[in-house]
Structures are given as structure tokens and as C-alpha cells.
Short mmCIF file of C-alpha atoms in Angstrom, two decimals:
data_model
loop_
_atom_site.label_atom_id
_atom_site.label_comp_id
_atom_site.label_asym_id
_atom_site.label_seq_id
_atom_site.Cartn_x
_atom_site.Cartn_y
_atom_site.Cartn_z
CA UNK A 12 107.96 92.61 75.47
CA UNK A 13 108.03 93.80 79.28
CA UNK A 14 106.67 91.86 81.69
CA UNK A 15 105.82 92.88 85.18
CA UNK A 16 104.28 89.65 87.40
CA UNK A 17 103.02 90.50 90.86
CA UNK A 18 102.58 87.81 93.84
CA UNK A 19 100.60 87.06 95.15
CA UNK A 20 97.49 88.06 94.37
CA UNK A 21 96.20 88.38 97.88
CA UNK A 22 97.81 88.49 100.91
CA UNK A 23 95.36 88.55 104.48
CA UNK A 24 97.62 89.44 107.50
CA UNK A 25 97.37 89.98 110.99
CA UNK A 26 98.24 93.26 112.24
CA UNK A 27 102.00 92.57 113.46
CA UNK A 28 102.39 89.90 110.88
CA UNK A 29 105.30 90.69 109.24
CA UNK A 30 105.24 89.48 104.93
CA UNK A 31 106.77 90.07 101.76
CA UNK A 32 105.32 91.02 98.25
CA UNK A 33 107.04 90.09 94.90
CA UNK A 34 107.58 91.97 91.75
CA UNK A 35 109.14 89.78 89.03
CA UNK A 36 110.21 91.66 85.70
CA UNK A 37 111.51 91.10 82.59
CA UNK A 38 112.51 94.17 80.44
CA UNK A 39 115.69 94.88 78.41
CA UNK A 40 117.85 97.18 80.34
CA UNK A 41 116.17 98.45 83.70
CA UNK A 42 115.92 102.03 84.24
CA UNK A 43 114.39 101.44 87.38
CA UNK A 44 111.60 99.43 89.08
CA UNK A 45 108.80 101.72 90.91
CA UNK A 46 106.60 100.79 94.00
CA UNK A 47 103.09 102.17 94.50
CA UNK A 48 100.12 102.20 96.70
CA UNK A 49 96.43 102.46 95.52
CA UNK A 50 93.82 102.71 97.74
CA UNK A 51 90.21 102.08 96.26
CA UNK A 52 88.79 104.20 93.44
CA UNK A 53 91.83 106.54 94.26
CA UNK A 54 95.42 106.84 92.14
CA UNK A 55 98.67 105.09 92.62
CA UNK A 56 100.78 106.96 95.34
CA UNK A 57 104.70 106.75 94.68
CA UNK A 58 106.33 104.72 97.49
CA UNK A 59 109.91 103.97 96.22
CA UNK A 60 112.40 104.31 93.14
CA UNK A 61 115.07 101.43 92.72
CA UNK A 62 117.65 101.96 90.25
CA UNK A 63 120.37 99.03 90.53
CA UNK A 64 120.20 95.58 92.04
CA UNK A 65 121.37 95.34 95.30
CA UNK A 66 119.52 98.94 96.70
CA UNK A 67 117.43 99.31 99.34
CA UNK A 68 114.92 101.75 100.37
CA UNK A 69 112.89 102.01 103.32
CA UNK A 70 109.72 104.18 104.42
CA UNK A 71 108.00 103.83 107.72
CA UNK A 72 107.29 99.78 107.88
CA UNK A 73 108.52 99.28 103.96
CA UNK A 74 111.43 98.10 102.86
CA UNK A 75 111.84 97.74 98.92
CA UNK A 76 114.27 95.35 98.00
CA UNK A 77 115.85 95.04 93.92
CA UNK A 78 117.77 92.44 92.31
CA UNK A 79 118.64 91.55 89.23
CA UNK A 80 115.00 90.21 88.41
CA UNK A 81 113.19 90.88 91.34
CA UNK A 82 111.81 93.26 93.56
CA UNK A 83 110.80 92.92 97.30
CA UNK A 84 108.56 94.79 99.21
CA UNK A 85 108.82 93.65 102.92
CA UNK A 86 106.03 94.83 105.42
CA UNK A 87 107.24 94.78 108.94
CA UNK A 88 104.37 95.14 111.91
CA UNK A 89 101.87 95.94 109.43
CA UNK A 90 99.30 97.81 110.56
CA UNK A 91 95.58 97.98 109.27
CA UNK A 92 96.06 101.48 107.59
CA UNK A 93 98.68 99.64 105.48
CA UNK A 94 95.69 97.63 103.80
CA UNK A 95 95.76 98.29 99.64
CA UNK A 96 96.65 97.24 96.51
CA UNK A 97 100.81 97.81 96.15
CA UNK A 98 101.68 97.95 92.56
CA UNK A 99 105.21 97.98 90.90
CA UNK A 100 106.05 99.25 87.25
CA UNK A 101 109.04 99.80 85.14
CA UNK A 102 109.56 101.61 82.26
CA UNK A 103 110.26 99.83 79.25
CA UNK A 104 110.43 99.92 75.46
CA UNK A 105 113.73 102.35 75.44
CA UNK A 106 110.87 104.68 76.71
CA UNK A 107 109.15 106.18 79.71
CA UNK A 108 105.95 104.32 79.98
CA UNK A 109 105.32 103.01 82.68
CA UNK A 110 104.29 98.80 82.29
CA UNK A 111 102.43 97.70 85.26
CA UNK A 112 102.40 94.51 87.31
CA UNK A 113 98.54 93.15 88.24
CA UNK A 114 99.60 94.42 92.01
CA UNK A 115 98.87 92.53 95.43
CA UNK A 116 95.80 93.16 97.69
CA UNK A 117 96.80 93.61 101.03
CA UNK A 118 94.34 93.10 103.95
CA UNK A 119 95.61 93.93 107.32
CA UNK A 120 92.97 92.75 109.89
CA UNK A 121 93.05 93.73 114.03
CA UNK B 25 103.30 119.15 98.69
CA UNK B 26 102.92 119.61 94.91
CA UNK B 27 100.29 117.40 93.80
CA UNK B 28 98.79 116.46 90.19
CA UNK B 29 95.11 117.26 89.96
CA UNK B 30 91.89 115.98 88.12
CA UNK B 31 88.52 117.11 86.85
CA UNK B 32 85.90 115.78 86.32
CA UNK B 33 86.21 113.22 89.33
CA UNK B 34 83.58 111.48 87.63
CA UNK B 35 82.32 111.67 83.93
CA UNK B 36 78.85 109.98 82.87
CA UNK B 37 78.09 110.09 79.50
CA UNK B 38 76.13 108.75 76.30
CA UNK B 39 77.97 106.31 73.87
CA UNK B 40 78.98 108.12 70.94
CA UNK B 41 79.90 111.68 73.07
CA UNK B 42 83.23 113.35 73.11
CA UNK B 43 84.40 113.63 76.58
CA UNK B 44 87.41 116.03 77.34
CA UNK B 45 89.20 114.92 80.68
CA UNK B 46 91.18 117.64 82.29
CA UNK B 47 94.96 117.57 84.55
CA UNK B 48 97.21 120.38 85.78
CA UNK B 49 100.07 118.35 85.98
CA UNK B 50 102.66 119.01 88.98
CA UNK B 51 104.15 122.93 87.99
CA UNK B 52 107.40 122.22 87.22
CA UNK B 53 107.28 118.79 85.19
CA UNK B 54 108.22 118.51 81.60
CA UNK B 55 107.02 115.28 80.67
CA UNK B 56 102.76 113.83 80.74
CA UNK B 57 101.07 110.92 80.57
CA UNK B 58 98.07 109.29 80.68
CA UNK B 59 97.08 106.01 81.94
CA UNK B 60 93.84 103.94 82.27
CA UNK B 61 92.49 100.94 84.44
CA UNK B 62 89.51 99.43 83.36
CA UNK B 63 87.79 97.92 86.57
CA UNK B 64 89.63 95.13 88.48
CA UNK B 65 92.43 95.16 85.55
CA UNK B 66 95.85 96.21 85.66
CA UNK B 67 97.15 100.20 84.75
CA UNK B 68 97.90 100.72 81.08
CA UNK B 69 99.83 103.31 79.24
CA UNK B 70 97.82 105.22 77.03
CA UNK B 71 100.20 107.76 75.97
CA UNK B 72 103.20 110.54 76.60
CA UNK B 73 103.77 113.89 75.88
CA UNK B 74 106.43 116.36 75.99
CA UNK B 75 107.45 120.02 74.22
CA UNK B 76 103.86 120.34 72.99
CA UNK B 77 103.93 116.90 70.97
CA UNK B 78 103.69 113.00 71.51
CA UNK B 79 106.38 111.18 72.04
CA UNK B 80 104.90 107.52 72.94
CA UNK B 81 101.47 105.96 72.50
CA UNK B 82 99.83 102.35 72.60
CA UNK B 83 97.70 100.73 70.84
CA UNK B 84 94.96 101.40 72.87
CA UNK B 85 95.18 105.12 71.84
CA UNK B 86 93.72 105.20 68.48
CA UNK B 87 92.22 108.25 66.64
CA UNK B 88 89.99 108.81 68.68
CA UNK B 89 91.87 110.04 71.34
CA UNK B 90 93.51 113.24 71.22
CA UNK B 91 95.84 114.99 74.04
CA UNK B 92 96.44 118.70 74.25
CA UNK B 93 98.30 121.43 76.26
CA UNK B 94 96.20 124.09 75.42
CA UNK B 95 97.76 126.73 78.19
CA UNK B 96 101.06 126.54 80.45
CA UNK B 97 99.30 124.47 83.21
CA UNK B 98 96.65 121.79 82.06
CA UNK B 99 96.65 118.89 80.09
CA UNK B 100 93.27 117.49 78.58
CA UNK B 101 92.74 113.66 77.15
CA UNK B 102 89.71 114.08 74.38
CA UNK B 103 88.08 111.04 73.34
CA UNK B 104 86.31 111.96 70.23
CA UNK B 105 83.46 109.28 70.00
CA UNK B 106 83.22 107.15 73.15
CA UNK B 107 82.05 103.20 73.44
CA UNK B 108 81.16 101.38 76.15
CA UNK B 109 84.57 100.03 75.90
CA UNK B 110 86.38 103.25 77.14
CA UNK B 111 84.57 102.98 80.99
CA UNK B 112 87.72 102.89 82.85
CA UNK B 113 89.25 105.24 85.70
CA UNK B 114 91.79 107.47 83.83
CA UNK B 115 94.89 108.33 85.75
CA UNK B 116 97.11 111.91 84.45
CA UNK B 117 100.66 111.37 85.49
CA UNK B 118 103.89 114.06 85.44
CA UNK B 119 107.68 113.44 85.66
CA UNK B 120 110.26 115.90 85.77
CA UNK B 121 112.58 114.57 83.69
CA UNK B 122 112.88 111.57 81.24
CA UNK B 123 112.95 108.66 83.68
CA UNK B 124 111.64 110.31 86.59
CA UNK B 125 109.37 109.27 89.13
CA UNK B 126 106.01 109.46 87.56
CA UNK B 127 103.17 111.11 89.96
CA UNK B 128 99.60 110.55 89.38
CA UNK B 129 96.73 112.29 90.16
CA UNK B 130 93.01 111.00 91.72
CA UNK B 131 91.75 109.57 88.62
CA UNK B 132 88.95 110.45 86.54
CA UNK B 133 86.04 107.64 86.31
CA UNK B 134 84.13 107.74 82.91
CA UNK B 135 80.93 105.79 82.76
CA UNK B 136 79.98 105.52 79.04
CA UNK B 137 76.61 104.39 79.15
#
């Protein structure tokens, strides 16, 4: 079965405080490993699409990192508009649904 | 910027009701979905759809859920008899293609009371 962990759970930062999130997954045969941003009450946003271990992507102060069983998202100078819940998913099951990780809470404080 | 859109924002409604929840998914997407997140839980796969039929579903999406694409631009999510079970934010989603990026829209929050 695909598996999608998330850590961690929380994460409080100072603005400028530079972190990383984690996306751990286990699915047979990735077809790609997708980043997200919710906001409260609102739908996931698409951030990034990583296809093959060893790709980067970057948007703004994200960088999404992908290796062979991992995914990094890297926050650089965060910045209190940056506070959410990031999310990453793959698709699994020889299909296209999307299986979701329990995502990280980010809190970016002044 | 092409954008996948939701209606009711919010849906109240008496256990036992059929609710229909409504998406006009992005204009030039083939493939649909629809997702749920009960509060403070992760997103969940309810089911897919593509060329007029479904092509994935879990097991969360028994018979009394139905999907449709009654018309060339929305796609509805019926749930027949609702419990107090099915209170959850419901999220539409498009791709282009097969293992596109999925987009979702603002979510529809159902209240079964």
C-alpha cells in the first residue's frame, strides 16, 4: 500500500529562519511526488512536480528536493505569509489518485 | 489563470438528504476527481473520472455516492443519503492528462447535521 509520512508535524519559525520539511514515501514505481500549500478552510494550491530523484525545483523561497525515498522542501528567509499547512502526495496504485501525506503546519512568526 | 471552481461553498443539511456538490473543472482537462478531508485529517481520494465513466474509486465511495458530467463543463458529486459521517470539506480536482498535475478547487464544506 502507499505510504506518504510528513515531518514534522509542526514547525514554529522565526521570520528569516531558514528550515526544511520532509516527505517520506513508499509506493511501487513513482510517477512523481507533488508539493502543496493549504491555507485554512481553503484547497491545496500546486507548488511543485518532481519526477526523478535527483531534481530540483525552486519557487520564490522554496526549493523542493526528490530522492529516491524522500522529498525536501527547504524554506529559505521565510516570511510570515509563508505560514500553512504544505502537503505532498503521489499517485499510486498503477493509478492517478492522489495518496496524501498528514502535511506540516508551518508558523512563521515576526 | 484558469482556475477550478466550487458551489456550494458551504452545504448544511439534514441527515438522511441528498446533497449534489457542483465543479467546473479547469476547461481543457480530461481527467476529475474528487477528494475529501474530514476536519484536522489528512486528504483522501474519493474517486476519478474520465470519458464520461469511472475509472478509480475507494472504499470510501460506496453507493451512495454518485458522480456525473451532466454538460461539457461541470462535474457534480451526489451523495444519495447523507450521515453525520460524510461532514468533511470536499475538494474537485482536474488534470490534463493521466499523471498530470492535479488542480483543486476552494472546497465545498458539508455540515450534515
Amino acid at each position: 500500500e502507499d505510504q506518504v509520512t510528513q515531518s514534522p508535524e509542526a514547525l514554529r519559525l522565526q521570520e528569516g529562519e531558514s528550515s526544511s520539511l520532509n516527505c517520506s514515501y513508499t509506493v511501487s514505481g513513482l510517477r512523481g511526488l507533488f508539493w502543496y500549500r493549504q491555507d485554512p478552510g481553503k484547497g491545496p494550491e500546486f507548488l511543485f512536480t518532481l519526477y526523478s530523484a535527483g531534481e530540483e525545483k525552486e519557487k520564490e523561497r522554496l526549493k523542493a528536493t526528490l530522492t529516491k525515498k524522500e522529498s525536501f522542501l527547504h524554506i529559505t528567509a521565510p516570511k510570515p505569509e509563508d505560514s500553512a499547512t504544505y502537503l505532498c502526495a503521489v499517485p499510486g496504485g498503477g493509478g492517478n489518485k492522489l495518496t496524501f501525506g498528514t502535511g506540516t503546519q508551518l508558523k512563521v512568526e515576526l | 489563470e484558469p482556475e477550478v471552481t466550487q458551489t456550494p461553498s458551504h452545504q448544511v443539511t439534514q441527515m438522511g438528504q441528498e446533497v449534489i456538490l457542483r465543479c467546473v473543472p479547469i476547461s481543457n482537462h480530461l481527467y476529475f476527481y474528487w477528494y475529501r478531508q474530514i476536519l484536522g485529517q489528512k486528504v483522501e481520494f474519493l474517486v476519478s473520472f474520465y470519458n464520461n465513466e469511472i475509472s478509480e474509486k475507494s472504499e470510501i465511495f460506496d453507493d451512495q455516492f454518485s458522480v456525473e458530467r451532466p454538460d461539457g463543463s461541470n462535474f457534480t458529486l451526489k451523495i444519495r443519503s447523507t450521515k453525520l459521517e460524510d461532514s468533511a470539506m470536499y475538494f474537485c480536482a482536474s488534470s490534463e492528462d493521466f499523471a498530470g498535475t492535479q488542480y483543486f478547487g476552494p472546497g465545498t464544506r458539508l455540515l450534515v447535521l
